[in-house]
GROMACS .gro file of C-alpha atoms in nm:
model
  442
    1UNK     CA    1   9.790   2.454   7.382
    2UNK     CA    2  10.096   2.690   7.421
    3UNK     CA    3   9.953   2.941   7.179
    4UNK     CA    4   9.649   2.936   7.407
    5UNK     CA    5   9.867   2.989   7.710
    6UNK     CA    6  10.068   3.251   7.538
    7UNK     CA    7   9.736   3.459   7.459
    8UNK     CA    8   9.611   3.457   7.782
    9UNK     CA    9   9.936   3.553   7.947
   10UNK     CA   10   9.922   3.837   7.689
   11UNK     CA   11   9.586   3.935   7.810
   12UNK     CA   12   9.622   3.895   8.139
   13UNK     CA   13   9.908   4.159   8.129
   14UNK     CA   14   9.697   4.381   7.926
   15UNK     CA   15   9.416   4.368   8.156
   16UNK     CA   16   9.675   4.459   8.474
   17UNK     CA   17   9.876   4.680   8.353
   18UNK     CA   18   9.714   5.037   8.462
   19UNK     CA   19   9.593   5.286   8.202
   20UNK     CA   20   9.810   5.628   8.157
   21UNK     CA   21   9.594   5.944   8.318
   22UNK     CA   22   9.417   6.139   8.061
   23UNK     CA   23   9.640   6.468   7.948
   24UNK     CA   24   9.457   6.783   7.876
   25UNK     CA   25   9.672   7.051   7.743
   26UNK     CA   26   9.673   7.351   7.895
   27UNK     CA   27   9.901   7.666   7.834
   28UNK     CA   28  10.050   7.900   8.093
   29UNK     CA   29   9.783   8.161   7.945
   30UNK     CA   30   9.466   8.026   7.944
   31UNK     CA   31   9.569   7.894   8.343
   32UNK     CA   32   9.597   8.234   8.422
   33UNK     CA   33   9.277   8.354   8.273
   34UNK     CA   34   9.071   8.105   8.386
   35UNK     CA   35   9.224   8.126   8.718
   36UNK     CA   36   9.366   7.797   8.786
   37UNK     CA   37   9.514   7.730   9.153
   38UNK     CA   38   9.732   7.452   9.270
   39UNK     CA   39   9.871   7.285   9.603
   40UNK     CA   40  10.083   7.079   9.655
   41UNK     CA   41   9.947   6.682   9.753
   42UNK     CA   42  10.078   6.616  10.144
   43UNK     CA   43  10.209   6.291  10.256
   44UNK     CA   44  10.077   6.392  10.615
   45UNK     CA   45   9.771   6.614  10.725
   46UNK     CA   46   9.957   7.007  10.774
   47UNK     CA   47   9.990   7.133  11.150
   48UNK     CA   48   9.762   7.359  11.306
   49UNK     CA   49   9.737   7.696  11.094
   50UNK     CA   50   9.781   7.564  10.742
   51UNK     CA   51   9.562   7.752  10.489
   52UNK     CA   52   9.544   7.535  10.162
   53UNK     CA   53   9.470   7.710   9.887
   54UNK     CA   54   9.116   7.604   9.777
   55UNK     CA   55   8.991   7.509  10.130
   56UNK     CA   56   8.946   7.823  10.263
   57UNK     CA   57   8.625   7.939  10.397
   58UNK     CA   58   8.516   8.298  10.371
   59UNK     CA   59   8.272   8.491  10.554
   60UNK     CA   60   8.134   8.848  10.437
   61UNK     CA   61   7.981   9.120  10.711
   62UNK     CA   62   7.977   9.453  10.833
   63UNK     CA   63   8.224   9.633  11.086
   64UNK     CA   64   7.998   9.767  11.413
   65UNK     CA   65   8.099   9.936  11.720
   66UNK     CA   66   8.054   9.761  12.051
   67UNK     CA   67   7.826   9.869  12.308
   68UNK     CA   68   8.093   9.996  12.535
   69UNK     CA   69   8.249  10.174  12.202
   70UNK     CA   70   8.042  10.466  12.219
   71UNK     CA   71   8.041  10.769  12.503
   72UNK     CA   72   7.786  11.021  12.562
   73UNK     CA   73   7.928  11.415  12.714
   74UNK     CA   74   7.650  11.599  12.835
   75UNK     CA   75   7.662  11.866  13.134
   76UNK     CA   76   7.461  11.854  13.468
   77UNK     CA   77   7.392  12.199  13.405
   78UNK     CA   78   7.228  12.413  13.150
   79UNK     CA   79   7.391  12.728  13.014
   80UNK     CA   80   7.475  12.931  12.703
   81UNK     CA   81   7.753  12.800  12.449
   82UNK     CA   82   8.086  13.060  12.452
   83UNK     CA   83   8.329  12.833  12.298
   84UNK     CA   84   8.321  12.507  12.105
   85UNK     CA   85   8.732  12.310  12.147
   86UNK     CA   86   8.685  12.061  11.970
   87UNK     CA   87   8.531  11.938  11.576
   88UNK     CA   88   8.377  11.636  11.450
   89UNK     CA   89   8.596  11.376  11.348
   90UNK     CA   90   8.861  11.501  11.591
   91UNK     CA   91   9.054  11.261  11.821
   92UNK     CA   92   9.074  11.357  12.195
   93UNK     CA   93   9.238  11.234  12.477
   94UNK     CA   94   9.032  11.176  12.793
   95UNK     CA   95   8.987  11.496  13.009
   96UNK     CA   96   9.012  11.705  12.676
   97UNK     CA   97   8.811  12.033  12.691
   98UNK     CA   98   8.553  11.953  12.392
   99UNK     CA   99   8.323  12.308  12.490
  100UNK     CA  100   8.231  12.610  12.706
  101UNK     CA  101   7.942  12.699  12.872
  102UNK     CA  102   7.856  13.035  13.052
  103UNK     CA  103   7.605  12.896  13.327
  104UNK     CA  104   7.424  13.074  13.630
  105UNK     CA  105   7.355  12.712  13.811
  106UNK     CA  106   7.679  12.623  13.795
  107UNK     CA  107   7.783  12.981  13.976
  108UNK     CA  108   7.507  12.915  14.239
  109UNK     CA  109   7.608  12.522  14.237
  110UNK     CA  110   7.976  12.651  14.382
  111UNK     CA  111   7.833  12.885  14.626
  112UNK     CA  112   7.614  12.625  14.752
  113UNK     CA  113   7.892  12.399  14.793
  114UNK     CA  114   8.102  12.664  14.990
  115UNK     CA  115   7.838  12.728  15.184
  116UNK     CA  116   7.720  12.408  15.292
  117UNK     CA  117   8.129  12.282  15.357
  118UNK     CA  118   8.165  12.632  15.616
  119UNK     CA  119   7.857  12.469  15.806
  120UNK     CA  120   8.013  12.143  15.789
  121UNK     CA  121   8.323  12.286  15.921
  122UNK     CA  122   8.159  12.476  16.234
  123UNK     CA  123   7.943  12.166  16.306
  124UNK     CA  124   8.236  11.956  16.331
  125UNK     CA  125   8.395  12.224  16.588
  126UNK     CA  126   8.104  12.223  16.749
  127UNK     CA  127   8.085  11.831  16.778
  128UNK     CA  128   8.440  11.855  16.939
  129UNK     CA  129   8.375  12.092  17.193
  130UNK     CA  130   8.064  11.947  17.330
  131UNK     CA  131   8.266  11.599  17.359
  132UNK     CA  132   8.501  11.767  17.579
  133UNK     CA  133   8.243  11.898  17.746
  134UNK     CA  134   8.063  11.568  17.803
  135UNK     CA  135   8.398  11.410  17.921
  136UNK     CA  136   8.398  11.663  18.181
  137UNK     CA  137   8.049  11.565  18.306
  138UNK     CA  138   7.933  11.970  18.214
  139UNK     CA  139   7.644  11.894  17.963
  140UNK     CA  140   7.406  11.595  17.902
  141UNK     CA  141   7.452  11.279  17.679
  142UNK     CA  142   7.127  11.433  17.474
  143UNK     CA  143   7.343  11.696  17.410
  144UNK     CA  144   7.602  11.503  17.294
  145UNK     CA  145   7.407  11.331  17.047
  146UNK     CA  146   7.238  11.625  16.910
  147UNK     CA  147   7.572  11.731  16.829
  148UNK     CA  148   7.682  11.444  16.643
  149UNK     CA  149   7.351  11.439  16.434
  150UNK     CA  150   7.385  11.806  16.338
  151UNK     CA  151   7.726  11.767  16.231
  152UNK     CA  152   7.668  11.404  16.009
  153UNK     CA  153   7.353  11.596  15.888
  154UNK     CA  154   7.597  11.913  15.773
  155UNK     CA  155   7.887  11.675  15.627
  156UNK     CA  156   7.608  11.441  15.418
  157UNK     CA  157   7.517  11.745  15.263
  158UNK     CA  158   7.817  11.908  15.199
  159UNK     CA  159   7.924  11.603  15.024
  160UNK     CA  160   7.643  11.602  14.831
  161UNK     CA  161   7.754  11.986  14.646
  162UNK     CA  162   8.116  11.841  14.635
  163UNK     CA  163   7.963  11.524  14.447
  164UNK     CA  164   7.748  11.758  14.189
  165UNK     CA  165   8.075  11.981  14.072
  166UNK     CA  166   8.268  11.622  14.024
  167UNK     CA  167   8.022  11.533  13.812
  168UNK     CA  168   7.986  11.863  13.638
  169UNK     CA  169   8.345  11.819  13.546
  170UNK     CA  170   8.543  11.981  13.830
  171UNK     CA  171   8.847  11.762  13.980
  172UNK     CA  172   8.913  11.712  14.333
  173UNK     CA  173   9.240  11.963  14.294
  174UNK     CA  174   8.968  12.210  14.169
  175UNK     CA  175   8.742  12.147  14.429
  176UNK     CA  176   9.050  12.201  14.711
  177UNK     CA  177   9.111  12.495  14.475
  178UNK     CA  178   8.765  12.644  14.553
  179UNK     CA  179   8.772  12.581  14.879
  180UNK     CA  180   9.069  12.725  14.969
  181UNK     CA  181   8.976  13.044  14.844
  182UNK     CA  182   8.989  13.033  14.451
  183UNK     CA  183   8.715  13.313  14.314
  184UNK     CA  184   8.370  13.177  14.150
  185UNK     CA  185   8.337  13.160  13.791
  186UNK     CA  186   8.040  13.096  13.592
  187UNK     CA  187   8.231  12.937  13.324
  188UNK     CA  188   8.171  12.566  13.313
  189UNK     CA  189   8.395  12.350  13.070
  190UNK     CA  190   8.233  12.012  12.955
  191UNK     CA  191   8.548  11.722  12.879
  192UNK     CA  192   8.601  11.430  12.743
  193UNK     CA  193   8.561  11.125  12.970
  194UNK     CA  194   8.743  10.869  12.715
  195UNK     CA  195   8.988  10.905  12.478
  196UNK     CA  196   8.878  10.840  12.144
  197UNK     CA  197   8.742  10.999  11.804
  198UNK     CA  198   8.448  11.299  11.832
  199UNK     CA  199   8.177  11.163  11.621
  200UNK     CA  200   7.943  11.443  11.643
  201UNK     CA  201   7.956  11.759  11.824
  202UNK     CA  202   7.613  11.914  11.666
  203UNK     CA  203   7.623  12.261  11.903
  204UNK     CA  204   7.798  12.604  11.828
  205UNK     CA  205   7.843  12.910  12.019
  206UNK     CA  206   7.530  13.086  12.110
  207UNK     CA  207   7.332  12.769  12.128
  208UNK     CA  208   7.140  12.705  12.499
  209UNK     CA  209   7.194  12.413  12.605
  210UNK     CA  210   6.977  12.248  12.877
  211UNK     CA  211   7.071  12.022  13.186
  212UNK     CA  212   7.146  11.667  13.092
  213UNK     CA  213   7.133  11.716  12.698
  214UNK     CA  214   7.345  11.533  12.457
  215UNK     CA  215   7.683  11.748  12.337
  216UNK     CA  216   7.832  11.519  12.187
  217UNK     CA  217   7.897  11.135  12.097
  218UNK     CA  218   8.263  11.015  12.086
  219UNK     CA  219   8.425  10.674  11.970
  220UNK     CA  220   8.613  10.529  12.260
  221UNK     CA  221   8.968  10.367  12.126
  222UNK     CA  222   8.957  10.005  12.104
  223UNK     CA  223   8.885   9.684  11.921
  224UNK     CA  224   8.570   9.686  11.682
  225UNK     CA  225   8.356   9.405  11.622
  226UNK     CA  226   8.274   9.244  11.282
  227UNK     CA  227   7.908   9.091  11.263
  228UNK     CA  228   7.948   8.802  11.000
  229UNK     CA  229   7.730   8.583  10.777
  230UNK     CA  230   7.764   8.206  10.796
  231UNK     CA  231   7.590   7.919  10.608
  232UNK     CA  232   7.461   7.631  10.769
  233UNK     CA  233   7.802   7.402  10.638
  234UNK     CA  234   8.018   7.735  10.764
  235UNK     CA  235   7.854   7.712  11.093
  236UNK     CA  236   7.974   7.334  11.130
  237UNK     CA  237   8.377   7.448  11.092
  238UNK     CA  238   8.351   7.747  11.328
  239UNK     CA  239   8.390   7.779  11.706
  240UNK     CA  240   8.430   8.032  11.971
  241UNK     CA  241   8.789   8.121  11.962
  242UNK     CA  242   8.850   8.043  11.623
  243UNK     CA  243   9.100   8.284  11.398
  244UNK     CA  244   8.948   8.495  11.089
  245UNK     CA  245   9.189   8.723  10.895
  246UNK     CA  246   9.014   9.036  10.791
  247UNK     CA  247   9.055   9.146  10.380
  248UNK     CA  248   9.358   9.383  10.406
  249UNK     CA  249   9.354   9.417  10.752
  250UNK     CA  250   9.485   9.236  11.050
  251UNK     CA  251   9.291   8.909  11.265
  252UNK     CA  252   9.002   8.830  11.389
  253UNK     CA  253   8.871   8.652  11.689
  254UNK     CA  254   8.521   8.503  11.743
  255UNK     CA  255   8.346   8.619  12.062
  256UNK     CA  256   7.988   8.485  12.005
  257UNK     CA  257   7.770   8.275  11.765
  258UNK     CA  258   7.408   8.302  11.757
  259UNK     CA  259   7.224   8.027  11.841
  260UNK     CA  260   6.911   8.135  11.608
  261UNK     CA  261   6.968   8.056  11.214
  262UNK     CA  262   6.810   8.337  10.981
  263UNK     CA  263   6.467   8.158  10.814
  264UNK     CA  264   6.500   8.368  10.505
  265UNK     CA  265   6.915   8.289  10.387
  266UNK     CA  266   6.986   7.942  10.645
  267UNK     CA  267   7.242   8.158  10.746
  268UNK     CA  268   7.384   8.275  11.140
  269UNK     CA  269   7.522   8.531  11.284
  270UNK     CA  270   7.890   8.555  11.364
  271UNK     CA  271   8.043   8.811  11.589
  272UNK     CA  272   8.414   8.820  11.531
  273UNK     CA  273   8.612   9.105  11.755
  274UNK     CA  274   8.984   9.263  11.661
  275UNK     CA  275   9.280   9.102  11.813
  276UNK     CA  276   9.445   9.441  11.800
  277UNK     CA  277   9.296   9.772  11.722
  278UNK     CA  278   9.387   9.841  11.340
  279UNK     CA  279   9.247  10.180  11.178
  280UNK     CA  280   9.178  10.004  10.839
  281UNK     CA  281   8.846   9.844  10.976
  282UNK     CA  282   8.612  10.134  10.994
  283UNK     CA  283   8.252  10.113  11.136
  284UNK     CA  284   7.915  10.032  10.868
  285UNK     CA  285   8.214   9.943  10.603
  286UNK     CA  286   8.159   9.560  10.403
  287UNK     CA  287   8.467   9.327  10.534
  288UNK     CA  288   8.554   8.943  10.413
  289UNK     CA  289   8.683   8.718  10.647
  290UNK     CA  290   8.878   8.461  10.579
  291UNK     CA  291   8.863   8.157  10.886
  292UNK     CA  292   9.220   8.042  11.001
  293UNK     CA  293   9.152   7.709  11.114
  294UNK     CA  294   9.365   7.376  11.263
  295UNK     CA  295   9.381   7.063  11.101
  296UNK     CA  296   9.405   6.810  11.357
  297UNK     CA  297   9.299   6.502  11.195
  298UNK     CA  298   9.599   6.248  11.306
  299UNK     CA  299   9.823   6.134  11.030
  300UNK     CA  300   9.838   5.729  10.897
  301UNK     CA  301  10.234   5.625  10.936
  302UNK     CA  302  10.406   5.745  10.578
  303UNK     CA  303  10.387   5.505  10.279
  304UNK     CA  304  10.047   5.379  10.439
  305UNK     CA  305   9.692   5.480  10.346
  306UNK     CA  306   9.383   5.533  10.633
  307UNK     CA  307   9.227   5.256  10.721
  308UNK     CA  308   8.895   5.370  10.538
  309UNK     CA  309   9.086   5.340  10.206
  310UNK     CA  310   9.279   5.037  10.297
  311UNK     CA  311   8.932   4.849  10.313
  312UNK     CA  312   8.819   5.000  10.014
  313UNK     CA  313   9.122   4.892   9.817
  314UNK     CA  314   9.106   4.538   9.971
  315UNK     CA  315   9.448   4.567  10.161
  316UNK     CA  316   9.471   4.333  10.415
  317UNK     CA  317   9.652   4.447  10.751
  318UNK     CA  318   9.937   4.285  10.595
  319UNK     CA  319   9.896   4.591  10.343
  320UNK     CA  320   9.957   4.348  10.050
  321UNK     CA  321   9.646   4.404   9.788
  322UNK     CA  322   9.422   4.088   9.745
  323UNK     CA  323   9.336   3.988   9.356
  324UNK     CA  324   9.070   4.078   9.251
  325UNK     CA  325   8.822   3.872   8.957
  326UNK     CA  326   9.070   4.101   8.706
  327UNK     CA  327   9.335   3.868   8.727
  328UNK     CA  328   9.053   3.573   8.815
  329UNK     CA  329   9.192   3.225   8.776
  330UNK     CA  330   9.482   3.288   8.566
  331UNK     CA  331   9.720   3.341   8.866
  332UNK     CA  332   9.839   3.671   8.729
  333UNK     CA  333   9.971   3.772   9.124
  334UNK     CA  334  10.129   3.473   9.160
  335UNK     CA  335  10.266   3.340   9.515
  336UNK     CA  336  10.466   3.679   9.541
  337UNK     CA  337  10.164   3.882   9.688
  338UNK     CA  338  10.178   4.116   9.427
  339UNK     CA  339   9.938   4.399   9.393
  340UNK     CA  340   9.676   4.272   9.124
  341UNK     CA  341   9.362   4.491   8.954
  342UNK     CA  342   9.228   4.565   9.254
  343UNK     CA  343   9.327   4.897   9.265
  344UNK     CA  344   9.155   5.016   8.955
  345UNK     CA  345   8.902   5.292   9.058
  346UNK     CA  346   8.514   5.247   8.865
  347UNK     CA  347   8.582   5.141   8.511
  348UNK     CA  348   8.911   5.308   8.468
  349UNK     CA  349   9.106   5.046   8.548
  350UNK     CA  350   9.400   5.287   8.694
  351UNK     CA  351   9.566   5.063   8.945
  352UNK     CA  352   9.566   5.266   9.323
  353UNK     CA  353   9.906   5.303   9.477
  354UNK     CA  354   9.999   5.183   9.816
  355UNK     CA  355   9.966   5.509   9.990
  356UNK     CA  356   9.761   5.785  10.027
  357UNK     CA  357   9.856   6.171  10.022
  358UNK     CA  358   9.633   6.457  10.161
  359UNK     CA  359   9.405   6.721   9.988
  360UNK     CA  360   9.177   6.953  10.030
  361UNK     CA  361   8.826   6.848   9.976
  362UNK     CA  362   8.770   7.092   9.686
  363UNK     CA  363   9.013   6.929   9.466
  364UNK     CA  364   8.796   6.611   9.390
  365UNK     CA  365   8.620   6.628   9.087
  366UNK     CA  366   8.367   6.329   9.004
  367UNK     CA  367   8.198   6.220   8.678
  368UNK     CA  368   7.934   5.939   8.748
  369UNK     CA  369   8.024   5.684   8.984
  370UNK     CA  370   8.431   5.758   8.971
  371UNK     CA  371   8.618   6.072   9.157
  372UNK     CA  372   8.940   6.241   8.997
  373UNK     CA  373   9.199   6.486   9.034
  374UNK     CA  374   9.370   6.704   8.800
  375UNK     CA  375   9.717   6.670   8.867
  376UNK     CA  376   9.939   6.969   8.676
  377UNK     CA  377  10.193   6.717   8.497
  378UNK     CA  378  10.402   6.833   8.128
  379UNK     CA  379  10.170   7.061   7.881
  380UNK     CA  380   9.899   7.089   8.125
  381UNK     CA  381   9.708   6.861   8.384
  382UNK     CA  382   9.638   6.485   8.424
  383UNK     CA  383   9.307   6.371   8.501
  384UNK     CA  384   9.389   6.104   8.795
  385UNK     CA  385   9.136   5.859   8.949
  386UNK     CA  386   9.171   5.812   9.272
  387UNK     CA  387   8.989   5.670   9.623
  388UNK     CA  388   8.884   5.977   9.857
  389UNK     CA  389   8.788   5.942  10.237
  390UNK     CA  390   8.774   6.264  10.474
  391UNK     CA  391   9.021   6.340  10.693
  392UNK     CA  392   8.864   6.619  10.867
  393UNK     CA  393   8.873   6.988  10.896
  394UNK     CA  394   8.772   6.981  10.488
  395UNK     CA  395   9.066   6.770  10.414
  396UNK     CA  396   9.069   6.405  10.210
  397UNK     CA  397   9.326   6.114  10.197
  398UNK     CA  398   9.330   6.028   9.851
  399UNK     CA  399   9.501   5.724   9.687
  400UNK     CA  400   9.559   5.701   9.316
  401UNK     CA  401   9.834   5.746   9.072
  402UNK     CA  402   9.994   6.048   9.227
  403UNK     CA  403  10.247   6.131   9.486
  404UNK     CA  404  10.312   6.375   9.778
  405UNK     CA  405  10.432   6.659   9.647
  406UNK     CA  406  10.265   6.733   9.322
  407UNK     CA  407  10.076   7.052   9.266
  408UNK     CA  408   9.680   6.930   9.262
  409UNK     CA  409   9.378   7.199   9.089
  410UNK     CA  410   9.208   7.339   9.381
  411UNK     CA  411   9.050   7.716   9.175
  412UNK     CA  412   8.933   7.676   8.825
  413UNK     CA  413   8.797   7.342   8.873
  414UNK     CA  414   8.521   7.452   8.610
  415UNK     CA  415   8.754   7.566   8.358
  416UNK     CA  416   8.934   7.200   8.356
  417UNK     CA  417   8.619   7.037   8.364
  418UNK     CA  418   8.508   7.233   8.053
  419UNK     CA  419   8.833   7.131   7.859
  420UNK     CA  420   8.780   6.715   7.991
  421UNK     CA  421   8.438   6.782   7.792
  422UNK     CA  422   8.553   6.927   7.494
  423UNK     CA  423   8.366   7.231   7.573
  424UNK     CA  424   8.525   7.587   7.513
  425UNK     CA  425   8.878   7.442   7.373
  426UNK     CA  426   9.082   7.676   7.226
  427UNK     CA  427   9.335   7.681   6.937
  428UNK     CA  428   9.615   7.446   7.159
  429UNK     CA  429   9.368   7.297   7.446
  430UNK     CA  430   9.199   7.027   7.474
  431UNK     CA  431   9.247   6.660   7.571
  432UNK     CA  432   9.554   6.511   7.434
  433UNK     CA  433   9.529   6.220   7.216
  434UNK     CA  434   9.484   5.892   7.469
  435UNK     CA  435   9.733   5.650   7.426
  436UNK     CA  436   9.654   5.305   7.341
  437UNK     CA  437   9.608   5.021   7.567
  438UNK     CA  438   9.813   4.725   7.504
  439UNK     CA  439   9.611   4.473   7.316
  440UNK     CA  440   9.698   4.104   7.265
  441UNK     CA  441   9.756   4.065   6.884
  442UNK     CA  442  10.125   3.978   6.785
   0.00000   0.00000   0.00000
């Protein structure tokens, strides 16, 4: 009877006593050719703005103008090219002189505009006098009015000439200019409204040009917009107002998603404008995005794993860990409330430890039924079971036999996964030998 007790003591503590991770040996080289990334495991979730390595979410597109990005110069007035001030790809500050045109309407506009502000001029006299008169009681109230509509009549159109050279380009200080006795020229100049970048200019000197054509298209200064791609699972992490930083450039703020999903590629359109205006993003050129986002999942107190893996574990909201059948009737936990196999994760029989840390999503790595983590420990990286539940925002809690603080595979998942196989191992890699379980011989 003792030697019966004394072997199933001996197995009992074989059967809890947790297996050691699998080691696969791994050399600084072949890490950085196959392009192996780690983070760090986090006893909390990170505050807002935290960019884990292999949880960020790209999105690839094409840098567009707005629609308030592009101006239009044209003249009122057709004419004959003299001079040309300005050249394609040329920035130009607004008011800038971009050509010259010799024009006869725009000599006739002027005169017109002289001609109709002297009438103007006498019809207001004349509306003064005849009030004076009328206040006197020496001419009718007819009179009177006829006065007044002459004179409206003679202003409205005056106006109207004084509106036309405005919009043919001449100022108000011009326009005082002309009026107070400056000589008439038939030389109109055509300027820049905006200030911005001359995108085409396609005239030369010579060239007619007639009333209201296109001279020239210029790219008003300001932020561009970046029309992005995103998948269906993309579309589910991204909101207006969300952050993108731009390949080699600077940030990115989304302005507008479309509600419509492509039927070809499941994929949406993103717009996505410039926080600031940066000259590396040029229009029609291929940018990546990569999204900036918060991670506001709230944190479990430290030491103590969410509640989802709490109930997966068995941990009672005492957080002690009920037996499981592993340790069965033998009594292996004892009255202390010590932890017994319940931890083990599948059929690995790696006990779970009391906490949990966080990871990104893209770090679990699962083979049948079980989910694992490669964990960089000595010669290369443990393969550690563990319990995952999300934790939002792409995140996991994950409780197994590692601790906060330990750098975790996020890129080059493939690679390890290749070496846990056997496949591919080189001269130096490959799983270590496993060590042996404790068995209950003597």
């Amino acid at each position: 009877m003792p030697l019966l007790l004394l072997l199933a003591g001996l197995l009992t503590t074989a059967a809890a006593a947790p297996a050691v991770p699998e080691q696969l040996r791994v050399n600084s080289a072949q890490i950085a050719r196959a392009g192996i990334a780690t983070t760090p495991a986090l006893a909390a979730l990170p505050a807002a703005g935290f960019e884990a390595a292999g949880n960020d979410q790209y999105l690839a597109g094409t840098v567009v103008a707005p629609g308030t990005a592009l101006a239009l110069a044209s003249s009122a007035l057709g004419g004959v090219v003299r001079q040309v001030h300005a050249a394609s790809l040329q920035r130009v500050a607004a008011g800038a002189p971009l050509l010259t045109l010799f024009s006869q309407p725009w000599l006739e506009l002027q005169r017109e505009y002289l001609q109709l502000a002297s009438q103007a001029r006498l019809a207001g006299a004349k509306l003064a006098r005849d009030e004076t008169l009328f206040g006197d009681g020496i001419i009718a109230a007819a009179r009177l009015e006829e006065s007044r509509s002459a004179a409206q009549l003679a202003g409205l159109a005056a106006d109207e000439r004084r509106q036309a050279l405005r919009a043919a380009g001449l100022d108000a200080a011009a326009i005082g200019a002309l009026r107070a006795g400056r000589p008439l020229s038939p030389m109109l100049t055509v300027r820049a409204q905006y200030a911005g970048t001359v995108l085409e200019l396609p005239v030369s000197p010579g060239q007619r040009i007639e009333a209201g054509a296109e001279l020239a298209r210029i790219g008003r200064d300001g932020p561009l917009w970046v029309e992005l791609q995103a998948s269906r699972q993309q579309l589910a992490l991204i909101r207006v107002g969300d952050l993108l930083r731009a390949k080699g450039c600077g940030k990115l703020r989304v302005i507008a998603i479309s509600p419509v999903v492509n039927g070809a590629n499941q994929s949406a359109l993103v717009r996505a404008e410039q926080t600031e205006r940066d000259a590396c993003l040029k229009i029609n050129a291929y940018v990546e995005a990569r999204l900036l986002r918060d991670a506001a999942a709230p944190a479990p107190a430290p030491g103590v794993a969410p509640a989802g893996l709490r109930a997966a574990a068995g941990v009672g909201a005492s957080g002690v860990s009920r037996t499981s059948g592993a340790s069965g009737a033998s009594g292996a936990s004892g009255a202390s409330g010590a932890s017994g196999a319940s931890g083990a994760s599948g059929a690995s029989g790696t006990a779970l430890s009391g906490g949990a840390v966080a990871l990104p999503a893209a770090a679990l790595v699962r083979r049948g039924a079980d989910t694992f983590v490669f964990v960089k420990r000595g010669a290369g990286f443990a393969v550690v079971p563990v319990r995952a539940t999300a934790a939002g925002a792409d995140m996991v809690w994950a409780q197994g036999a590692l601790t906060a603080g330990e750098p975790v595979a996020v890129r080059g998942i493939v690679a390890l996964k290749g070496i846990w196989a056997g496949l591919g191992a080189e001269a130096g890699a490959g799983p270590a030998a496993k060590p042996v379980a404790p068995t209950g011989g003597k």
